[in-house]
Coordinates of N, CA, C and O in Angstrom, one line a residue:
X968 N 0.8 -1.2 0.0 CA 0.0 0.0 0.0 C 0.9 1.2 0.0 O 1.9 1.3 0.7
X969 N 0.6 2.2 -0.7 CA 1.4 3.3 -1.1 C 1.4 4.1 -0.1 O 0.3 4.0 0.4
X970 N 2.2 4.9 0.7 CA 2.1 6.1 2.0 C 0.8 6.4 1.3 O -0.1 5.9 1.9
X971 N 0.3 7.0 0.1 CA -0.5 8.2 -0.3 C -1.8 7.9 -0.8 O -2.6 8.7 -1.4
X972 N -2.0 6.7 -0.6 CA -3.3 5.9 -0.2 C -3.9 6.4 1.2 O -3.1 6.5 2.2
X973 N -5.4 6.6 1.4 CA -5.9 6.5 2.3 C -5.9 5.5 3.0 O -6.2 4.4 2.4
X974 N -5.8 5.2 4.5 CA -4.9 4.2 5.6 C -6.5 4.2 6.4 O -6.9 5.3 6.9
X975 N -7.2 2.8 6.4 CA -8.2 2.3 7.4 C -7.5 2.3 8.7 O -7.7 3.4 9.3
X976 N -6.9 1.8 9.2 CA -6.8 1.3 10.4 C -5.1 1.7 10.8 O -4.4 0.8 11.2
X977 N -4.7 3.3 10.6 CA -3.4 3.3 10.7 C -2.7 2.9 12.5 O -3.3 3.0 13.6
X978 N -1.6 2.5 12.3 CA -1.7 1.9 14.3 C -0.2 2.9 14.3 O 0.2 2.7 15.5
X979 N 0.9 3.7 13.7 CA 1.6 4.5 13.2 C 1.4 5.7 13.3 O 0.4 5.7 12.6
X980 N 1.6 7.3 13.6 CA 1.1 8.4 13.0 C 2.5 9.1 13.0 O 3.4 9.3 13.9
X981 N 2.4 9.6 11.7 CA 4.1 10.1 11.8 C 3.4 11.8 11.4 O 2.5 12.1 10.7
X982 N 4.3 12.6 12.1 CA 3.7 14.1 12.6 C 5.3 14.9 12.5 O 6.4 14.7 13.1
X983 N 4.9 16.0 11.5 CA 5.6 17.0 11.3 C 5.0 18.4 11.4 O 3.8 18.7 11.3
X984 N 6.3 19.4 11.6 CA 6.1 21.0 12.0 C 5.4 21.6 10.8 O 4.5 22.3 10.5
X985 N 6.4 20.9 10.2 CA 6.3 21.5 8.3 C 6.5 20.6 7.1 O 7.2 19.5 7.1
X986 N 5.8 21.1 6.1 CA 6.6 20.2 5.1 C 7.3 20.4 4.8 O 7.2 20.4 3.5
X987 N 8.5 20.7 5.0 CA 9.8 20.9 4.4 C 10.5 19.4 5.6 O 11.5 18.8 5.3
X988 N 9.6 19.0 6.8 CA 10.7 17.9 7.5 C 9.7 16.7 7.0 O 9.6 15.7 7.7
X989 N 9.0 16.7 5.8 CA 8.8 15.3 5.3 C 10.3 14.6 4.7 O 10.7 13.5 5.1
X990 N 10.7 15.2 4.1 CA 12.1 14.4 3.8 C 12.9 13.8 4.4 O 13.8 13.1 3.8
X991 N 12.9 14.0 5.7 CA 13.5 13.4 6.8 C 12.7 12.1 7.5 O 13.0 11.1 8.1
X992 N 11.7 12.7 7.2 CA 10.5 11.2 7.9 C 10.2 10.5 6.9 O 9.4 9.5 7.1
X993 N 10.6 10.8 5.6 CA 10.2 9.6 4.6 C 10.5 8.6 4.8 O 9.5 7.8 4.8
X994 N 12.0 7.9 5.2 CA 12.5 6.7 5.2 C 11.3 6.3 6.4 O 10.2 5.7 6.2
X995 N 11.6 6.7 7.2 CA 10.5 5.9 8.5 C 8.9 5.6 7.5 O 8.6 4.4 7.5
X996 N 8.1 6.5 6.8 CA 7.5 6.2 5.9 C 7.2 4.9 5.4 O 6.3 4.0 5.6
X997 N 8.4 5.1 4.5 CA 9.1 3.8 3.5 C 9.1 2.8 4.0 O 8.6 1.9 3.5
X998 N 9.8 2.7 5.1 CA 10.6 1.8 6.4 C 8.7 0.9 6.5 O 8.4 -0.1 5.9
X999 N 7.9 1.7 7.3 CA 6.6 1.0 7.8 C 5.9 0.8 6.8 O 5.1 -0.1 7.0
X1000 N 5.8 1.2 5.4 CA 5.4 0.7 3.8 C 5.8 -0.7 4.0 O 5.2 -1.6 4.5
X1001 N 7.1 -0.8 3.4 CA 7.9 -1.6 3.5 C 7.3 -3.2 4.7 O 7.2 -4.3 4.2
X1002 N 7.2 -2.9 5.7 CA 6.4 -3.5 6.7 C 5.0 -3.9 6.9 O 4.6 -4.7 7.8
X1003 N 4.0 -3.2 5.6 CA 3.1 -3.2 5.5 C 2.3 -3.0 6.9 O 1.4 -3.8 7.2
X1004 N 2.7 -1.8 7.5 CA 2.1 -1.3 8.6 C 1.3 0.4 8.6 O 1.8 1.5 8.7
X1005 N 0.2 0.1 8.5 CA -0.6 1.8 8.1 C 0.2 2.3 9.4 O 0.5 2.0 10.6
X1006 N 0.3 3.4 8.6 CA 0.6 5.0 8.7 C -0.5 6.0 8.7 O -1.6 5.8 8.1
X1007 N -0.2 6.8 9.1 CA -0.9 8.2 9.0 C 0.1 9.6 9.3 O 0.8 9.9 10.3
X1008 N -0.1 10.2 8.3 CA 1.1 10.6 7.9 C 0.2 12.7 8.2 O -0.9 13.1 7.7
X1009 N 0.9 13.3 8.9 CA 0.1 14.9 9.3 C 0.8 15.7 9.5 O 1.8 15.4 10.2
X1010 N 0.7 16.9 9.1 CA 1.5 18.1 9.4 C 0.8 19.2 10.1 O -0.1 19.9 9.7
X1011 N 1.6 19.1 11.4 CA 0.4 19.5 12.8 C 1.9 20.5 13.3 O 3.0 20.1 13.6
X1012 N 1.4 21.9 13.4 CA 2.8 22.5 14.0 C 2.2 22.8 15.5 O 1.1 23.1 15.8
X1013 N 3.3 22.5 16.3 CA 2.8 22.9 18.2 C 2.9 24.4 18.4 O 2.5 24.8 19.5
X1014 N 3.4 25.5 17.3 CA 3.2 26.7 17.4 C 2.0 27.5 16.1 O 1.2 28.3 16.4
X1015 N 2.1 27.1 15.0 CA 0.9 27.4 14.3 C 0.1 26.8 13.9 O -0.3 27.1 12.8
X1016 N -0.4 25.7 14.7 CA -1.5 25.0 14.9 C -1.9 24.1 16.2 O -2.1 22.9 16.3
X1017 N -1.9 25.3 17.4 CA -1.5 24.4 18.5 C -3.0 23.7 18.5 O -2.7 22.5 18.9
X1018 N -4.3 23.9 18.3 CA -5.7 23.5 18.6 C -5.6 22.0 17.8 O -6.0 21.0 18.3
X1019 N -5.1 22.3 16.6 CA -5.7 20.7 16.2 C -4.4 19.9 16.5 O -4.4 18.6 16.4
X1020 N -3.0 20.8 17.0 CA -1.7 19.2 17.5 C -2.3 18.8 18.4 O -2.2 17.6 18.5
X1021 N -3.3 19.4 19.5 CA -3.8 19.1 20.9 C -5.1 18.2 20.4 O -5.1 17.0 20.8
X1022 N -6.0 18.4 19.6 CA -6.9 17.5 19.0 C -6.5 16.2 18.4 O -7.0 15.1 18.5
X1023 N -5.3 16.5 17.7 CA -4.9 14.8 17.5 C -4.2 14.4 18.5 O -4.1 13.1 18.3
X1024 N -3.6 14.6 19.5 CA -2.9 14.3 20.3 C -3.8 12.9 21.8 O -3.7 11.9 22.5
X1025 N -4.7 14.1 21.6 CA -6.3 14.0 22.8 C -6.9 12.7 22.1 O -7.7 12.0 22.8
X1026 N -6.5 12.3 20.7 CA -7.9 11.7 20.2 C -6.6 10.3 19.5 O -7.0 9.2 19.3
X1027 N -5.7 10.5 19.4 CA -5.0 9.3 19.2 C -5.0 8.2 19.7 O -5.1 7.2 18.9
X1028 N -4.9 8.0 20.7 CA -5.4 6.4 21.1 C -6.8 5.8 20.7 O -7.1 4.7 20.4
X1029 N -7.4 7.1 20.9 CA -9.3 6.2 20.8 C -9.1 6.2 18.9 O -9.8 5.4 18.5
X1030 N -8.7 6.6 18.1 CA -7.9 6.2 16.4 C -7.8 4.9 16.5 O -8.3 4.1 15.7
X1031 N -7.1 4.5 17.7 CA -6.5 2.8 17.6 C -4.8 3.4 17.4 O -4.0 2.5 17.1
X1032 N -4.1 4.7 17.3 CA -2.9 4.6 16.7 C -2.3 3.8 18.1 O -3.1 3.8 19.0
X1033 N -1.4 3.3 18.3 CA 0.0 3.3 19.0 C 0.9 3.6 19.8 O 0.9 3.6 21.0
X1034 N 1.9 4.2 18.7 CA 3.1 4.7 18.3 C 3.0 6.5 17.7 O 2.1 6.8 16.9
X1035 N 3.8 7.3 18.0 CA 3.6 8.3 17.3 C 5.3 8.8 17.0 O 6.2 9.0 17.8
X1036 N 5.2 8.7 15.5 CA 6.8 10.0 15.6 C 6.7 10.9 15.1 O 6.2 11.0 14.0
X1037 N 7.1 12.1 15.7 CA 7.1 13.1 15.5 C 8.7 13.9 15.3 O 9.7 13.7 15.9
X1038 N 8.5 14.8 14.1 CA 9.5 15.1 13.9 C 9.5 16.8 13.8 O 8.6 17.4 13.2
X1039 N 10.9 17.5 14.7 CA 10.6 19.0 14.7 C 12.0 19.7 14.4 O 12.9 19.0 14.8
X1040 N 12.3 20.9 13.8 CA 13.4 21.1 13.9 C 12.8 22.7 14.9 O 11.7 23.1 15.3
X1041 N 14.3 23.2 15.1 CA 14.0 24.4 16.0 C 14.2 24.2 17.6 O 15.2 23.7 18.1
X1042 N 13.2 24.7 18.1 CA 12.5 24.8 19.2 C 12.1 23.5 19.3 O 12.1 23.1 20.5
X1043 N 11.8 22.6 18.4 CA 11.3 20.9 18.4 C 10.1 21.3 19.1 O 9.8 20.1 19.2
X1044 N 9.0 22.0 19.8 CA 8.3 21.3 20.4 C 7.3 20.3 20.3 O 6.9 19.8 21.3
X1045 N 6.8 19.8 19.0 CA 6.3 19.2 18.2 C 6.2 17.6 19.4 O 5.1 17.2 19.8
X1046 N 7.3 17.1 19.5 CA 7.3 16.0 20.0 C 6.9 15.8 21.5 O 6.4 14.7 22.0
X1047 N 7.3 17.3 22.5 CA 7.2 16.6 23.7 C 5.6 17.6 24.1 O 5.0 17.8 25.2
X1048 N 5.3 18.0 23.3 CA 3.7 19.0 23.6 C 3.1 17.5 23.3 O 2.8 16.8 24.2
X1049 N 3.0 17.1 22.1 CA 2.0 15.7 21.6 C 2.3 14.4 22.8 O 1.4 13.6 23.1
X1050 N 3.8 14.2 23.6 CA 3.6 13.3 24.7 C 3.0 13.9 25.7 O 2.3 13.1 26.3
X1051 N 2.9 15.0 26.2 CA 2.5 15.8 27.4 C 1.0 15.5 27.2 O 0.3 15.7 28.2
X1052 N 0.5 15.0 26.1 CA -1.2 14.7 25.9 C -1.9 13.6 25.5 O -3.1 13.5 25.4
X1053 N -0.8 12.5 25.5 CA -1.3 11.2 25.2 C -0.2 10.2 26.0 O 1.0 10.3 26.4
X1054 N -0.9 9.3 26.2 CA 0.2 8.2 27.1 C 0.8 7.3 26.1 O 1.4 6.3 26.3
X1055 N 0.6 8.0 24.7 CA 1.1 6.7 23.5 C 2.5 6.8 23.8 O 2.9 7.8 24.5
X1056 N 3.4 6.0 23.4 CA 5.0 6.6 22.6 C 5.2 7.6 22.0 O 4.6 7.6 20.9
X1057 N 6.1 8.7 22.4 CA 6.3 8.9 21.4 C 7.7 9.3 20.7 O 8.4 10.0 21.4
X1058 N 8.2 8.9 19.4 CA 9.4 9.1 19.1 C 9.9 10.3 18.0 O 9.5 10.5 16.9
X1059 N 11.0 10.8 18.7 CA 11.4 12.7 18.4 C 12.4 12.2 17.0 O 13.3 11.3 17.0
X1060 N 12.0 12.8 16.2 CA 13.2 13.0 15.6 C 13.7 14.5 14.9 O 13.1 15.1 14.0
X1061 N 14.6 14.8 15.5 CA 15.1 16.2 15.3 C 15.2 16.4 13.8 O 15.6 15.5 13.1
X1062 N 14.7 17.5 13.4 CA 15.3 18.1 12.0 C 16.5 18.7 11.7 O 16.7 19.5 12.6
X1063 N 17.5 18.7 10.8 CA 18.6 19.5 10.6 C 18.2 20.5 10.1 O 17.7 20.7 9.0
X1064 N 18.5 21.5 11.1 CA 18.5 22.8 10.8 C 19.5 23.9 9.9 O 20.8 23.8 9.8
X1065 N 18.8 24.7 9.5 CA 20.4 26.2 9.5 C 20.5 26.5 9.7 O 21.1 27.4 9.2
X1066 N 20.1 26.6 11.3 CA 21.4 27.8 12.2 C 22.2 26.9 12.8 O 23.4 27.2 12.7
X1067 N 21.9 25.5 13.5 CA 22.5 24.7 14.5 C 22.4 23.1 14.1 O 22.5 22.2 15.0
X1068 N 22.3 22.9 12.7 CA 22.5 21.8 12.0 C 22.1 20.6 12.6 O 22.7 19.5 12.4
X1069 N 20.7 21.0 13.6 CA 19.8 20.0 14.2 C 20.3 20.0 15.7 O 19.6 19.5 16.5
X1070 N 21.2 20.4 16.1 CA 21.7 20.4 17.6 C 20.8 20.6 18.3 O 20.6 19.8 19.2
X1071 N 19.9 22.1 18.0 CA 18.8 22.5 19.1 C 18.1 22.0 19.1 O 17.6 22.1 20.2
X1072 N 17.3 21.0 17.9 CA 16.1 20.1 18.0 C 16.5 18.7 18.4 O 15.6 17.9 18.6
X1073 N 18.0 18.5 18.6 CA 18.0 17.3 19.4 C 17.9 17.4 21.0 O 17.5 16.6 21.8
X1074 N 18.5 19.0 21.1 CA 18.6 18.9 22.4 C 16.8 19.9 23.1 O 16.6 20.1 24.3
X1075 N 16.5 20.0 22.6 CA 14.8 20.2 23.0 C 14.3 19.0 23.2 O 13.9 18.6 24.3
X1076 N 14.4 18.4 22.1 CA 13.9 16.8 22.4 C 14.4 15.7 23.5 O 13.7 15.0 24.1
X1077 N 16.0 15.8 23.4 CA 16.1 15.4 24.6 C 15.8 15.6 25.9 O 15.8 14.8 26.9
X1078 N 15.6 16.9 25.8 CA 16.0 17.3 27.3 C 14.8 17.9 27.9 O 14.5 19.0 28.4
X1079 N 13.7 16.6 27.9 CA 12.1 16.9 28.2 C 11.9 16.4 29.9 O 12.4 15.3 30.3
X1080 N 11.1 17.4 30.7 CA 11.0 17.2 31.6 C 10.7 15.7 32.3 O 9.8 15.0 31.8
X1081 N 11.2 15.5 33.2 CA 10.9 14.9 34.3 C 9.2 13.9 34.4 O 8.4 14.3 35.2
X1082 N 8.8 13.0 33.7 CA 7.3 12.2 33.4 C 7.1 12.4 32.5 O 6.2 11.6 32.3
X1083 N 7.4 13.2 31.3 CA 7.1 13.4 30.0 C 7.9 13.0 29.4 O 8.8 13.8 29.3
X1084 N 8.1 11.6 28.6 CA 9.1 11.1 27.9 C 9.1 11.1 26.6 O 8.1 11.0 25.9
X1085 N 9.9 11.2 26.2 CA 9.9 10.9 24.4 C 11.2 10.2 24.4 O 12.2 10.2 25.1
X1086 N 11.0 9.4 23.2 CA 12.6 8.8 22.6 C 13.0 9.7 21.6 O 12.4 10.5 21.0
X1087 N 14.6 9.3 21.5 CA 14.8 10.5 20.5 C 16.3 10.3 19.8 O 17.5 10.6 20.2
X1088 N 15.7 9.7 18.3 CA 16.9 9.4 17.8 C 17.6 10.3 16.8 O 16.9 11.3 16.4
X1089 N 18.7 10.2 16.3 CA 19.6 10.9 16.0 C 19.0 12.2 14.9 O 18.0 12.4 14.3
X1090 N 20.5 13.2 15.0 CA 19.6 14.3 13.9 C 19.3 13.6 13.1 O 19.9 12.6 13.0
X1091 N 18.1 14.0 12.2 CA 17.9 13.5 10.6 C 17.5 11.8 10.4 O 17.7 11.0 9.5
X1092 N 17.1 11.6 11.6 CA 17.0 9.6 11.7 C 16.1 9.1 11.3 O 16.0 7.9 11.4
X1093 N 14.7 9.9 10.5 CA 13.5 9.3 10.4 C 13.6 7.5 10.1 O 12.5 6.8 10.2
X1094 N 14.7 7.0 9.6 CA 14.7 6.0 9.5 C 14.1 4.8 10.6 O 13.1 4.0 10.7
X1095 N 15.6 5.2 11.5 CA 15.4 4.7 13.0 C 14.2 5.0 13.6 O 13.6 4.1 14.3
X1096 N 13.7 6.0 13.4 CA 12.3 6.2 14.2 C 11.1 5.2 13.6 O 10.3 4.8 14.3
X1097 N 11.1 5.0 12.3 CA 10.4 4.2 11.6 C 10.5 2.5 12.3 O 9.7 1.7 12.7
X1098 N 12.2 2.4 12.1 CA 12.4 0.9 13.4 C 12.1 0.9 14.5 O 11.8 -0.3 14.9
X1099 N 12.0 2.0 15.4 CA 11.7 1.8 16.4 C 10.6 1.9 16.5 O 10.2 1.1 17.4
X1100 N 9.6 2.6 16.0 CA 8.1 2.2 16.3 C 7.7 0.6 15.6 O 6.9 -0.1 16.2
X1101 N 8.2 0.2 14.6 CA 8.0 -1.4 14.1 C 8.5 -2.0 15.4 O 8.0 -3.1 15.8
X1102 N 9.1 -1.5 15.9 CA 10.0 -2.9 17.0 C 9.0 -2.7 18.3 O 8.7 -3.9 18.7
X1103 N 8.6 -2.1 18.7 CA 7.5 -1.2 19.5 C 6.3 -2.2 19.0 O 6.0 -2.7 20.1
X1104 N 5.7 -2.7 18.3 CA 4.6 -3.2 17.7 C 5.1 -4.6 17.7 O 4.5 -5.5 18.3
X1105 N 6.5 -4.8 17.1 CA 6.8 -6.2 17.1 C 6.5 -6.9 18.8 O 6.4 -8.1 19.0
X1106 N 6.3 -6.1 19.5 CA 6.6 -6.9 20.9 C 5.5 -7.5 21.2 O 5.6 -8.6 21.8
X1107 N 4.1 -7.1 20.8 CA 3.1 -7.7 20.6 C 2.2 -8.5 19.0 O 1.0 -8.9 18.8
X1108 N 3.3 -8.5 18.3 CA 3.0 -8.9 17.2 C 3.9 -10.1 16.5 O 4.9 -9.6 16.1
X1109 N 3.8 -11.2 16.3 CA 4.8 -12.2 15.8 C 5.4 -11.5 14.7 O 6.6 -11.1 14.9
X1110 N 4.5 -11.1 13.1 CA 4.1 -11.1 11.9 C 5.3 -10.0 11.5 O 5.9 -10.0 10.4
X1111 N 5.4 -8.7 12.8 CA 6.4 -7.5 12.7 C 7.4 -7.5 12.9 O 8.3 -6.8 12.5
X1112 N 7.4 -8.5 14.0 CA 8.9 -8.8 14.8 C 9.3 -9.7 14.1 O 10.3 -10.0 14.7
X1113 N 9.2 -10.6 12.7 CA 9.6 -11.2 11.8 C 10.4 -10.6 11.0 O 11.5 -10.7 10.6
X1114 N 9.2 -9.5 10.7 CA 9.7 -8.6 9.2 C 11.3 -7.7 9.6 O 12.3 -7.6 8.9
X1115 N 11.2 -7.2 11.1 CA 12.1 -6.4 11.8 C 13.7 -7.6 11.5 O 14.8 -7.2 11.2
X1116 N 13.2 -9.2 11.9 CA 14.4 -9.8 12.0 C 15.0 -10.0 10.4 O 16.2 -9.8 10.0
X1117 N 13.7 -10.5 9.6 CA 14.4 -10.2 8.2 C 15.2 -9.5 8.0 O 16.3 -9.9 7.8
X1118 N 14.8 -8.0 8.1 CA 15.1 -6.7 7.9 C 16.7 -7.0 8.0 O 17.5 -7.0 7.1
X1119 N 16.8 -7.2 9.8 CA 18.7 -6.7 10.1 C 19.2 -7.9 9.1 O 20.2 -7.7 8.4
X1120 N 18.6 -9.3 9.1 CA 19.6 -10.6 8.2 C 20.1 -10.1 7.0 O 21.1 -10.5 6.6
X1121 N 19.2 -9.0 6.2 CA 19.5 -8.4 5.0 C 20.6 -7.2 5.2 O 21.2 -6.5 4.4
X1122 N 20.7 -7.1 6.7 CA 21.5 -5.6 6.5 C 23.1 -6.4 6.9 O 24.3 -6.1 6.7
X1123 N 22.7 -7.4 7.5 CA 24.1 -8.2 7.8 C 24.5 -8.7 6.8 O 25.7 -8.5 6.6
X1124 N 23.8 -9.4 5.8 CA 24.3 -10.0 4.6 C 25.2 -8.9 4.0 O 26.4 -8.9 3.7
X1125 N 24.2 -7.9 3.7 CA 24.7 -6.7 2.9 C 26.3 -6.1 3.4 O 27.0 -5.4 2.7
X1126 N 26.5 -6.6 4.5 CA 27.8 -5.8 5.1 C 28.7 -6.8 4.9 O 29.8 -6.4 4.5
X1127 N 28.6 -8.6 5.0 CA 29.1 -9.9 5.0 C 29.8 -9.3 3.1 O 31.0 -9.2 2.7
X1128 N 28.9 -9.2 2.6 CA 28.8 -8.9 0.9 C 30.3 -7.9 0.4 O 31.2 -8.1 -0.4
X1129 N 29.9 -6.9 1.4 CA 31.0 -5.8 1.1 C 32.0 -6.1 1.4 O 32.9 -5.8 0.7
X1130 N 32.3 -6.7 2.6 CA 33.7 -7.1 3.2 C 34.2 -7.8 2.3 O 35.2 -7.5 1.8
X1131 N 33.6 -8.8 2.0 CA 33.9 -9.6 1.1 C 34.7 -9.3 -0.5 O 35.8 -9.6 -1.0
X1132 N 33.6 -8.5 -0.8 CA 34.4 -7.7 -2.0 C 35.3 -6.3 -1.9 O 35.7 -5.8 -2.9
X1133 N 35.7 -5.8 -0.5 CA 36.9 -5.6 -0.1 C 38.0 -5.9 0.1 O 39.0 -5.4 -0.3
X1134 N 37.7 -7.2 1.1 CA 38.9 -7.6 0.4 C 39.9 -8.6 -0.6 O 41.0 -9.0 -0.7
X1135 N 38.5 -8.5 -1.3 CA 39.1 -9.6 -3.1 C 39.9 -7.9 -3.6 O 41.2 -7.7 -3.6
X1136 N 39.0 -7.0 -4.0 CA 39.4 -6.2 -4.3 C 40.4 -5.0 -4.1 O 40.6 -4.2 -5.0
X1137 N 41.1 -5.0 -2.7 CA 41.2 -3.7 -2.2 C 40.7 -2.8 -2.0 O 39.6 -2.8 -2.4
X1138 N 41.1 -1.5 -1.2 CA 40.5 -0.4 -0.9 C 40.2 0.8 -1.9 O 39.2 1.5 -2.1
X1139 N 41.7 0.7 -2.7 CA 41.9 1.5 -4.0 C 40.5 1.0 -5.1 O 39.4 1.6 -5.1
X1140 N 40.7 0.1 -5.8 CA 39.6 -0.5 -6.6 C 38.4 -0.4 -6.1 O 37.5 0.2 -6.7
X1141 N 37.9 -1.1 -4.5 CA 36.9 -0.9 -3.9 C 36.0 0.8 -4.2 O 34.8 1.1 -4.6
X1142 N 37.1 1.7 -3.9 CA 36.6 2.9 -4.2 C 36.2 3.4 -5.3 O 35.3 4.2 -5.4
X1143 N 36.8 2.9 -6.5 CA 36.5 3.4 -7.8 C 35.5 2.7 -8.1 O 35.0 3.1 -9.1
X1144 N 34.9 1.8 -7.5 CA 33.7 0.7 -8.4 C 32.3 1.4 -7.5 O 31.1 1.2 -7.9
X1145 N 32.8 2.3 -6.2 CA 31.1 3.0 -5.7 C 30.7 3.7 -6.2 O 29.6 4.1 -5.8

């Protein structure tokens, strides 16, 4: 099912400031496509749209969603306003910015009060955030926690692969054939 299909039953909601930080949350997108896990995919800013981030926030669990990632650059508040209002998960992923090349949205994100949790993976990680909510679901699900184990067998192969033809090849050669 395509991201840009309408999603019955998304149990996923991936939430940005702007669209300009879809490109960063695509892979996580991709990543739960890939998984065949609905999504719901929203651009909810915690400063110019605080009424409906607080509306989706309030009304997320009774959706059936989960999992929520949220992704903010700046100020980031995006991620820990949407935990401050739901008991779901929820997972930050900082945007790279241009003043502070994502520093400040990692460290907003990190650095959330005391009962208000968020996870919070690296600048620019939407990937990871995409794994971590699959793995989040896998713990109650055989069918995810399969796809998750596939997933790393392919990424170990993939590295078994390269070494391999590093060193038939060398580092010199190796380089010129990427």
């Amino acid at each position: 099912m395509s991201s840009n299909e309408v999603k019955k039953n998304p149990l996923i909601a991936i939430v940005m400031g702007s669209d300009s930080d879809l490109s960063t949350l695509q892979p996580a997108i991709q990543i739960l496509d890939n998984f065949n896990l609905e999504t719901e995919v929203r651009i909810l800013s915690a400063h110019r749209t605080p009424i409906e981030m607080i509306e989706f926030a309030k009304g997320a669990k009774l959706k059936g969603l989960k999992v929520i990632i949220a992704g903010a650059g700046g100020a980031a508040h995006l991620p820990g306003m949407i935990a401050s209002i739901t008991s779901l998960p929820v997972i930050g992923v900082p945007i790279i910015s241009k003043a502070l090349s994502g520093v400040d949205s990692m460290h907003s994100i990190l650095q959330m009060p005391s009962g208000i949790p968020v996870a919070t993976v690296a600048i620019g990680g939407g990937l990871n955030a995409g794994l971590l909510a699959a793995e989040i679901l896998g713990l109650s699900d055989e069918r995810i926690e399969k796809k998750i184990s596939i997933y790393r067998e392919n990424l170990h192969d993939q590295i078994i692969a390269k070494d391999s033809k590093l060193s038939k090849l060398g580092s010199t050669e190796y380089l010129s054939k990427m």
